[in-house]
């Protein structure tokens, strides 16, 4: 939870200040550029989530904890 929060806070902190300039200044870009940047961040987030967030349906908390303590890969859960 904390790692995911920190990751998304970092992404937001790096993208929002730059895109606010794009949205406000006509000579610096246009709103379409900000849209493409947000779309890229969204697509990268989906890909990252697919590989690093395990499926936990019908898995007990004890099994999940044991999995992480053993240091196994997320997709192996």
mmCIF file of C-alpha atoms in Angstrom:
data_model
loop_
_atom_site.group_PDB
_atom_site.id
_atom_site.type_symbol
_atom_site.label_atom_id
_atom_site.label_comp_id
_atom_site.label_asym_id
_atom_site.label_seq_id
_atom_site.Cartn_x
_atom_site.Cartn_y
_atom_site.Cartn_z
ATOM 1 C CA UNK A 1 0.000 0.000 0.000
ATOM 2 C CA UNK A 2 2.693 2.482 0.982
ATOM 3 C CA UNK A 3 4.864 1.683 -2.028
ATOM 4 C CA UNK A 4 1.929 2.068 -4.430
ATOM 5 C CA UNK A 5 0.950 5.379 -2.819
ATOM 6 C CA UNK A 6 4.515 6.669 -3.046
ATOM 7 C CA UNK A 7 4.801 5.556 -6.677
ATOM 8 C CA UNK A 8 1.600 7.296 -7.746
ATOM 9 C CA UNK A 9 2.480 10.407 -5.743
ATOM 10 C CA UNK A 10 5.833 10.523 -7.542
ATOM 11 C CA UNK A 11 4.194 10.091 -10.951
ATOM 12 C CA UNK A 12 1.653 12.796 -10.155
ATOM 13 C CA UNK A 13 4.367 15.100 -8.857
ATOM 14 C CA UNK A 14 6.379 14.700 -12.037
ATOM 15 C CA UNK A 15 3.532 14.998 -14.552
ATOM 16 C CA UNK A 16 1.059 17.545 -13.201
ATOM 17 C CA UNK A 17 3.375 20.583 -12.969
ATOM 18 C CA UNK A 18 4.582 20.057 -16.529
ATOM 19 C CA UNK A 19 1.124 19.547 -17.962
ATOM 20 C CA UNK A 20 -0.353 22.576 -16.232
ATOM 21 C CA UNK A 21 2.071 24.692 -18.280
ATOM 22 C CA UNK A 22 0.958 22.881 -21.443
ATOM 23 C CA UNK A 23 -2.696 23.522 -20.640
ATOM 24 C CA UNK A 24 -2.199 27.224 -19.832
ATOM 25 C CA UNK A 25 0.228 28.331 -22.530
ATOM 26 C CA UNK A 26 -0.825 28.258 -26.162
ATOM 27 C CA UNK A 27 2.741 28.829 -27.336
ATOM 28 C CA UNK A 28 4.088 25.936 -25.228
ATOM 29 C CA UNK A 29 1.734 23.292 -26.515
ATOM 30 C CA UNK A 30 -1.944 22.500 -26.448
ATOM 31 C CA UNK A 31 -4.382 20.417 -24.406
ATOM 32 C CA UNK A 32 -3.913 17.477 -26.786
ATOM 33 C CA UNK A 33 -0.306 17.161 -25.597
ATOM 34 C CA UNK A 34 -1.476 16.904 -21.987
ATOM 35 C CA UNK A 35 -4.057 14.301 -23.008
ATOM 36 C CA UNK A 36 -1.392 12.171 -24.685
ATOM 37 C CA UNK A 37 0.847 12.450 -21.631
ATOM 38 C CA UNK A 38 -1.965 11.341 -19.295
ATOM 39 C CA UNK A 39 -2.855 8.528 -21.710
ATOM 40 C CA UNK A 40 0.756 7.335 -21.700
ATOM 41 C CA UNK A 41 0.871 7.367 -17.888
ATOM 42 C CA UNK A 42 -2.412 5.437 -17.782
ATOM 43 C CA UNK A 43 -1.222 2.800 -20.245
ATOM 44 C CA UNK A 44 2.078 2.369 -18.408
ATOM 45 C CA UNK A 45 0.159 2.013 -15.129
ATOM 46 C CA UNK A 46 -2.026 -0.726 -16.592
ATOM 47 C CA UNK A 47 1.009 -2.626 -17.891
ATOM 48 C CA UNK A 48 2.809 -2.220 -14.555
ATOM 49 C CA UNK A 49 -0.277 -3.386 -12.662
ATOM 50 C CA UNK A 50 -0.677 -6.439 -14.868
ATOM 51 C CA UNK A 51 2.821 -7.658 -14.074
ATOM 52 C CA UNK A 52 3.282 -6.509 -10.463
ATOM 53 C CA UNK A 53 -0.141 -6.681 -8.794
ATOM 54 C CA UNK A 54 -1.056 -10.309 -8.151
ATOM 55 C CA UNK A 55 -4.545 -11.778 -8.449
ATOM 56 C CA UNK A 56 -5.768 -12.496 -4.918
ATOM 57 C CA UNK A 57 -9.221 -13.894 -5.615
ATOM 58 C CA UNK A 58 -9.919 -16.928 -3.381
ATOM 59 C CA UNK A 59 -6.495 -16.606 -1.698
ATOM 60 C CA UNK A 60 -6.332 -16.280 2.085
ATOM 61 C CA UNK A 61 -4.407 -13.500 3.787
ATOM 62 C CA UNK A 62 -2.159 -16.100 5.385
ATOM 63 C CA UNK A 63 -1.250 -17.519 1.973
ATOM 64 C CA UNK A 64 -0.529 -14.028 0.610
ATOM 65 C CA UNK A 65 1.664 -13.183 3.610
ATOM 66 C CA UNK A 66 3.566 -16.465 3.275
ATOM 67 C CA UNK A 67 4.080 -15.798 -0.438
ATOM 68 C CA UNK A 68 5.574 -12.330 0.168
ATOM 69 C CA UNK A 69 7.750 -13.495 3.075
ATOM 70 C CA UNK A 70 9.299 -16.156 0.842
ATOM 71 C CA UNK A 71 10.192 -13.452 -1.698
ATOM 72 C CA UNK A 72 8.379 -15.038 -4.620
ATOM 73 C CA UNK A 73 7.385 -13.105 -7.729
ATOM 74 C CA UNK A 74 3.934 -11.453 -7.682
ATOM 75 C CA UNK A 75 2.683 -13.386 -10.733
ATOM 76 C CA UNK A 76 3.409 -16.724 -9.008
ATOM 77 C CA UNK A 77 0.702 -16.219 -6.359
#
